[in-house]
Amino acid sequence: MTPLRLGYLYGLGAYLLWGFFPLYLKLLRPAGPLEILAHRIVWSVLFVALLLAALRNIGFLRALLRRPWAVAGIVAAAALIAVNWGTYIYGVNSDRVVETALGYFINPLVVVLLGVTVLRERLRPAQWVALGIGASAVAVLTVDYGRLPWLALTLAFSFAGYGLVKKRLGLPAAEGLFVESAVLALPALGYLGWLTAQADLTFGHVSAGHTALLVLAGAATAIPLLLFAGAANRLPLSSLGMIQYLAPVLQLGCGVLIFHEPMPPARLAGFALVWLALIVFTADAVHTSRRTRTRPRPPTAVDQGVVVPAQH
């Protein structure tokens, strides 16, 4: 099998798993969002530690600890991904899967916005048009919801910020996930201990199946991330950018078709504007990628805005 075909298989595997992730999270009730988040962190640490031990790649920690700025960046990334994971779990288990899908649809636009505001990068005209359409979509959805779609915006901004920090750190997928989860493991264990003291812990008290599903949260977090890393190493930027929309499309399908969440005309119009913005944005990214292929240069955050480093 060619590396390109293998890259597509890895990418499709990652985004299919992320796309159907709401179905898994729904199975974890009656555990609350914070308990699910805590288990996801703890079991991720154990799963990835075993993986790194099998690969005999634990030694990277010593080199990492000699880089204080990298450690600070990891703490920031860990905080951002905890906010993202916690918000996503809350959204799914409060029957707002459609709004969580919206967050990942607008994430590429937020990445571009951060490229301009944080990194002082310059946008091409088509990217400004895409951002304008995206802002109009948020306005339409605000009117429809009767409030800002704060859950979607929290997911988009926390994930975009996480991606920005991760690009600066440049850690491989498994090593990055291990260190970020390890940073969060102590407060996660503390919270689980507090739930135990309050007799509110569901782990081990609902059913054997429920307990097994909580344990598997670590593998459910790590496996699609590792598949994504395999795809990112083999696929062109533009190809990876286009297949990333598979996950929120599937999440939206789960919300509307499986969980029967409402999709009134105004909300559908807001989503249509988001999709229009993404069409403009992706078409411009593909055109620019083809045009610059003969003139390679270091990619910027704006150029990489179509890439999702890892989800949920």
Short mmCIF file of C-alpha atoms in Angstrom, two decimals:
data_model
loop_
_atom_site.label_atom_id
_atom_site.label_comp_id
_atom_site.label_asym_id
_atom_site.label_seq_id
_atom_site.Cartn_x
_atom_site.Cartn_y
_atom_site.Cartn_z
CA MET A 1 0.00 0.00 0.00
CA THR A 2 1.35 3.45 -0.93
CA PRO A 3 2.06 6.00 1.83
CA LEU A 4 -0.59 8.34 0.33
CA ARG A 5 -3.31 5.68 0.42
CA LEU A 6 -2.29 4.68 3.94
CA GLY A 7 -2.47 8.35 4.94
CA TYR A 8 -6.05 8.60 3.67
CA LEU A 9 -7.01 5.45 5.58
CA TYR A 10 -5.48 6.82 8.78
CA GLY A 11 -7.21 10.17 8.28
CA LEU A 12 -10.61 8.64 7.56
CA GLY A 13 -10.23 6.35 10.56
CA ALA A 14 -9.44 9.27 12.85
CA TYR A 15 -12.28 11.48 11.65
CA LEU A 16 -14.82 8.64 11.63
CA LEU A 17 -14.00 7.90 15.27
CA TRP A 18 -14.22 11.59 16.18
CA GLY A 19 -17.43 11.95 14.18
CA PHE A 20 -19.22 9.19 16.06
CA PHE A 21 -17.70 10.10 19.44
CA PRO A 22 -21.03 11.55 20.72
CA LEU A 23 -22.51 8.04 20.59
CA TYR A 24 -19.78 6.83 22.94
CA LEU A 25 -20.12 9.76 25.34
CA LYS A 26 -23.86 9.22 25.65
CA LEU A 27 -23.14 5.68 26.89
CA LEU A 28 -21.14 7.08 29.82
CA ARG A 29 -24.16 8.54 31.57
CA PRO A 30 -25.12 8.70 34.43
CA ALA A 31 -21.54 9.89 35.06
CA GLY A 32 -21.41 13.68 35.01
CA PRO A 33 -19.27 15.70 32.58
CA LEU A 34 -16.50 16.36 35.12
CA GLU A 35 -16.27 12.73 36.17
CA ILE A 36 -16.09 11.66 32.51
CA LEU A 37 -13.38 14.28 31.91
CA ALA A 38 -11.39 13.07 34.91
CA HIS A 39 -11.55 9.45 33.77
CA ARG A 40 -10.58 10.46 30.25
CA ILE A 41 -7.47 12.19 31.59
CA VAL A 42 -6.41 9.43 34.00
CA TRP A 43 -6.90 6.54 31.59
CA SER A 44 -5.25 8.48 28.76
CA VAL A 45 -2.11 8.80 30.88
CA LEU A 46 -2.04 5.08 31.59
CA PHE A 47 -2.82 4.04 28.01
CA VAL A 48 -0.20 6.29 26.41
CA ALA A 49 2.39 5.45 29.11
CA LEU A 50 2.01 1.76 28.26
CA LEU A 51 2.30 2.59 24.56
CA LEU A 52 5.45 4.66 25.06
CA ALA A 53 6.94 1.96 27.30
CA ALA A 54 6.28 -0.62 24.59
CA LEU A 55 8.00 1.65 22.09
CA ARG A 56 10.80 2.35 24.61
CA ASN A 57 10.34 6.06 24.18
CA ILE A 58 10.10 7.31 27.78
CA GLY A 59 13.49 9.02 27.58
CA PHE A 60 12.01 12.07 25.83
CA LEU A 61 10.85 13.33 29.25
CA ARG A 62 14.39 14.06 30.42
CA ALA A 63 15.10 16.24 27.40
CA LEU A 64 11.75 17.98 27.76
CA LEU A 65 12.34 18.94 31.40
CA ARG A 66 15.47 20.83 30.34
CA ARG A 67 13.27 23.23 28.32
CA PRO A 68 11.35 25.44 30.78
CA TRP A 69 9.50 27.30 28.04
CA ALA A 70 8.34 24.01 26.57
CA VAL A 71 7.06 22.91 29.98
CA ALA A 72 5.15 26.20 30.31
CA GLY A 73 3.70 25.66 26.84
CA ILE A 74 2.59 22.16 27.78
CA VAL A 75 0.80 23.47 30.87
CA ALA A 76 -1.01 26.03 28.68
CA ALA A 77 -1.91 23.35 26.12
CA ALA A 78 -3.16 21.06 28.89
CA ALA A 79 -5.42 23.80 30.30
CA LEU A 80 -6.85 24.57 26.84
CA ILE A 81 -7.53 20.94 25.95
CA ALA A 82 -9.15 20.35 29.36
CA VAL A 83 -11.54 23.24 28.67
CA ASN A 84 -12.20 21.85 25.20
CA TRP A 85 -12.80 18.27 26.36
CA GLY A 86 -14.94 19.35 29.30
CA THR A 87 -17.07 21.66 27.16
CA TYR A 88 -17.54 19.00 24.52
CA ILE A 89 -18.58 16.35 27.07
CA TYR A 90 -21.01 18.81 28.67
CA GLY A 91 -22.47 19.71 25.28
CA VAL A 92 -23.03 16.12 24.22
CA ASN A 93 -24.54 15.01 27.53
CA SER A 94 -26.79 18.07 27.76
CA ASP A 95 -28.30 17.24 24.34
CA ARG A 96 -26.50 19.99 22.41
CA VAL A 97 -24.58 17.87 19.92
CA VAL A 98 -25.60 20.18 17.05
CA GLU A 99 -23.96 23.13 18.79
CA THR A 100 -20.78 21.14 19.45
CA ALA A 101 -20.64 20.31 15.73
CA LEU A 102 -20.92 24.02 14.99
CA GLY A 103 -17.85 24.63 17.16
CA TYR A 104 -15.70 22.36 15.01
CA PHE A 105 -17.11 23.79 11.79
CA ILE A 106 -16.04 27.31 12.74
CA ASN A 107 -12.73 26.22 14.29
CA PRO A 108 -10.70 26.74 11.05
CA LEU A 109 -12.02 30.31 10.83
CA VAL A 110 -10.99 30.96 14.42
CA VAL A 111 -7.50 29.60 13.65
CA VAL A 112 -7.22 32.19 10.88
CA LEU A 113 -8.47 34.90 13.24
CA LEU A 114 -5.79 33.96 15.79
CA GLY A 115 -3.20 34.06 13.04
CA VAL A 116 -4.12 37.70 12.41
CA THR A 117 -4.61 38.87 16.00
CA VAL A 118 -1.89 36.90 17.78
CA LEU A 119 0.74 36.25 15.12
CA ARG A 120 0.11 39.48 13.14
CA GLU A 121 -0.21 37.58 9.87
CA ARG A 122 -1.80 39.07 6.78
CA LEU A 123 -4.93 37.57 5.26
CA ARG A 124 -5.66 37.11 1.60
CA PRO A 125 -8.91 38.74 0.33
CA ALA A 126 -10.77 35.41 0.14
CA GLN A 127 -9.89 34.70 3.77
CA TRP A 128 -11.34 38.06 4.83
CA VAL A 129 -14.51 37.17 2.92
CA ALA A 130 -14.69 33.80 4.71
CA LEU A 131 -14.27 35.47 8.10
CA GLY A 132 -16.99 37.99 7.27
CA ILE A 133 -19.41 35.24 6.27
CA GLY A 134 -18.50 33.33 9.44
CA ALA A 135 -19.22 36.40 11.59
CA SER A 136 -22.60 36.75 9.86
CA ALA A 137 -23.33 33.11 10.65
CA VAL A 138 -22.62 33.66 14.34
CA ALA A 139 -24.97 36.67 14.30
CA VAL A 140 -27.77 34.61 12.69
CA LEU A 141 -27.27 31.78 15.17
CA THR A 142 -27.26 34.24 18.09
CA VAL A 143 -30.69 35.46 17.01
CA ASP A 144 -31.91 31.87 16.61
CA TYR A 145 -30.63 30.67 19.99
CA GLY A 146 -31.56 33.91 21.75
CA ARG A 147 -27.98 34.06 23.03
CA LEU A 148 -24.44 33.73 21.76
CA PRO A 149 -23.67 30.11 20.81
CA TRP A 150 -21.17 30.15 23.68
CA LEU A 151 -20.65 26.41 23.75
CA ALA A 152 -19.63 26.34 20.07
CA LEU A 153 -17.45 29.43 20.48
CA THR A 154 -15.73 27.97 23.57
CA LEU A 155 -14.95 24.78 21.66
CA ALA A 156 -13.66 26.69 18.63
CA PHE A 157 -11.46 29.17 20.53
CA SER A 158 -10.08 26.66 23.04
CA PHE A 159 -9.22 24.21 20.28
CA ALA A 160 -7.72 26.88 18.04
CA GLY A 161 -5.59 28.11 20.93
CA TYR A 162 -4.55 24.55 21.70
CA GLY A 163 -3.55 24.01 18.08
CA LEU A 164 -1.52 27.23 18.10
CA VAL A 165 0.40 26.19 21.23
CA LYS A 166 0.93 22.66 19.87
CA LYS A 167 2.39 23.98 16.63
CA ARG A 168 4.89 26.03 18.64
CA LEU A 169 5.86 23.04 20.80
CA GLY A 170 6.24 20.57 17.95
CA LEU A 171 5.81 17.47 20.13
CA PRO A 172 4.85 14.14 18.51
CA ALA A 173 1.24 13.07 19.08
CA ALA A 174 1.70 10.32 21.68
CA GLU A 175 4.36 12.17 23.67
CA GLY A 176 2.32 15.37 23.63
CA LEU A 177 -0.85 13.65 24.80
CA PHE A 178 1.03 11.85 27.58
CA VAL A 179 2.60 15.01 29.01
CA GLU A 180 -0.60 17.07 28.73
CA SER A 181 -2.66 14.36 30.40
CA ALA A 182 0.02 13.90 33.08
CA VAL A 183 -0.19 17.62 33.92
CA LEU A 184 -3.96 17.22 34.42
CA ALA A 185 -3.80 13.82 36.15
CA LEU A 186 -3.31 15.10 39.72
CA PRO A 187 -6.38 17.41 39.74
CA ALA A 188 -8.35 14.68 37.94
CA LEU A 189 -7.45 12.11 40.59
CA GLY A 190 -8.24 14.68 43.28
CA TYR A 191 -11.70 15.24 41.83
CA LEU A 192 -12.38 11.50 41.62
CA GLY A 193 -11.26 11.18 45.24
CA TRP A 194 -13.66 13.96 46.23
CA LEU A 195 -16.53 12.23 44.40
CA THR A 196 -15.67 9.01 46.26
CA ALA A 197 -15.78 10.83 49.60
CA GLN A 198 -19.16 12.32 48.67
CA ALA A 199 -20.45 8.89 47.55
CA ASP A 200 -21.20 10.40 44.13
CA LEU A 201 -18.72 8.38 42.07
CA THR A 202 -20.42 6.26 39.39
CA PHE A 203 -17.25 4.31 38.53
CA GLY A 204 -17.69 0.76 39.87
CA HIS A 205 -21.20 1.50 41.15
CA VAL A 206 -23.44 1.38 38.05
CA SER A 207 -22.50 -1.76 36.13
CA ALA A 208 -19.46 -3.64 34.90
CA GLY A 209 -20.17 -2.37 31.39
CA HIS A 210 -20.28 1.25 32.54
CA THR A 211 -17.00 0.82 34.42
CA ALA A 212 -15.36 -0.75 31.35
CA LEU A 213 -16.55 2.11 29.13
CA LEU A 214 -15.02 4.68 31.49
CA VAL A 215 -11.71 2.79 31.46
CA LEU A 216 -11.79 2.70 27.65
CA ALA A 217 -12.00 6.50 27.56
CA GLY A 218 -8.20 6.57 27.49
CA ALA A 219 -7.98 4.41 24.38
CA ALA A 220 -10.90 6.29 22.80
CA THR A 221 -8.90 9.50 23.25
CA ALA A 222 -5.50 8.24 22.10
CA ILE A 223 -6.32 5.98 19.14
CA PRO A 224 -7.88 8.60 16.81
CA LEU A 225 -5.11 11.05 17.75
CA LEU A 226 -2.45 8.53 16.74
CA LEU A 227 -4.32 7.77 13.51
CA PHE A 228 -4.41 11.49 12.78
CA ALA A 229 -0.68 11.77 13.38
CA GLY A 230 -0.13 8.98 10.86
CA ALA A 231 -2.29 10.81 8.34
CA ALA A 232 -0.59 14.16 8.93
CA ASN A 233 2.80 12.63 8.16
CA ARG A 234 1.62 11.23 4.80
CA LEU A 235 -0.98 13.59 3.34
CA PRO A 236 -0.68 17.03 1.72
CA LEU A 237 -1.96 19.92 3.83
CA SER A 238 -4.88 20.63 1.49
CA SER A 239 -6.09 17.00 1.51
CA LEU A 240 -5.97 16.78 5.29
CA GLY A 241 -7.75 20.10 5.55
CA MET A 242 -10.67 18.94 3.43
CA ILE A 243 -11.29 15.61 5.16
CA GLN A 244 -11.33 17.30 8.57
CA TYR A 245 -14.92 18.39 7.91
CA LEU A 246 -16.02 14.76 7.99
CA ALA A 247 -16.06 14.77 11.82
CA PRO A 248 -18.43 17.73 12.40
CA VAL A 249 -20.67 16.55 9.53
CA LEU A 250 -21.04 13.18 11.29
CA GLN A 251 -21.54 14.89 14.66
CA LEU A 252 -24.25 17.06 13.14
CA GLY A 253 -25.86 13.93 11.70
CA CYS A 254 -25.77 12.28 15.11
CA GLY A 255 -27.42 15.30 16.69
CA VAL A 256 -30.22 15.68 14.14
CA LEU A 257 -30.86 12.15 12.91
CA ILE A 258 -30.05 10.00 15.96
CA PHE A 259 -30.66 12.27 18.96
CA HIS A 260 -33.45 14.25 17.21
CA GLU A 261 -32.20 17.68 18.25
CA PRO A 262 -34.13 20.56 16.65
CA MET A 263 -32.88 22.24 13.47
CA PRO A 264 -35.28 25.15 12.78
CA PRO A 265 -34.96 27.15 9.54
CA ALA A 266 -33.01 30.02 11.14
CA ARG A 267 -30.45 27.61 12.63
CA LEU A 268 -30.15 25.84 9.29
CA ALA A 269 -29.52 29.22 7.65
CA GLY A 270 -26.75 29.91 10.16
CA PHE A 271 -25.12 26.57 9.43
CA ALA A 272 -25.47 27.23 5.68
CA LEU A 273 -23.52 30.48 6.12
CA VAL A 274 -20.82 28.61 8.04
CA TRP A 275 -20.58 26.03 5.24
CA LEU A 276 -20.37 28.82 2.65
CA ALA A 277 -17.51 30.41 4.61
CA LEU A 278 -15.71 27.07 4.74
CA ILE A 279 -16.16 26.54 0.99
CA VAL A 280 -14.60 29.94 0.29
CA PHE A 281 -11.84 29.31 2.81
CA THR A 282 -11.00 25.79 1.63
CA ALA A 283 -11.09 26.72 -2.06
CA ASP A 284 -8.65 29.56 -1.36
CA ALA A 285 -6.38 27.24 0.66
CA VAL A 286 -6.31 24.63 -2.11
CA HIS A 287 -5.64 27.28 -4.78
CA THR A 288 -2.84 28.83 -2.72
CA SER A 289 -1.31 25.42 -1.97
CA ARG A 290 -1.17 24.56 -5.66
CA ARG A 291 0.23 27.96 -6.59
CA THR A 292 3.02 27.86 -3.99
CA ARG A 293 3.96 24.20 -4.53
CA THR A 294 6.71 25.30 -6.89
CA ARG A 295 7.82 28.04 -4.48
CA PRO A 296 8.06 26.37 -1.04
CA ARG A 297 8.14 28.57 2.02
CA PRO A 298 7.60 28.04 5.76
CA PRO A 299 3.86 27.55 6.39
CA THR A 300 2.08 30.10 8.55
CA ALA A 301 -0.78 29.61 11.00
CA VAL A 302 -3.11 31.21 8.45
CA ASP A 303 -2.01 28.72 5.80
CA GLN A 304 -2.45 25.85 8.26
CA GLY A 305 -5.85 27.02 9.46
CA VAL A 306 -7.57 24.18 7.65
CA VAL A 307 -5.69 21.59 9.68
CA VAL A 308 -7.09 20.22 12.93
CA PRO A 309 -4.28 18.82 15.09
CA ALA A 310 -6.58 16.67 17.19
CA GLN A 311 -10.20 16.72 18.37
CA HIS A 312 -12.28 16.06 21.43
#
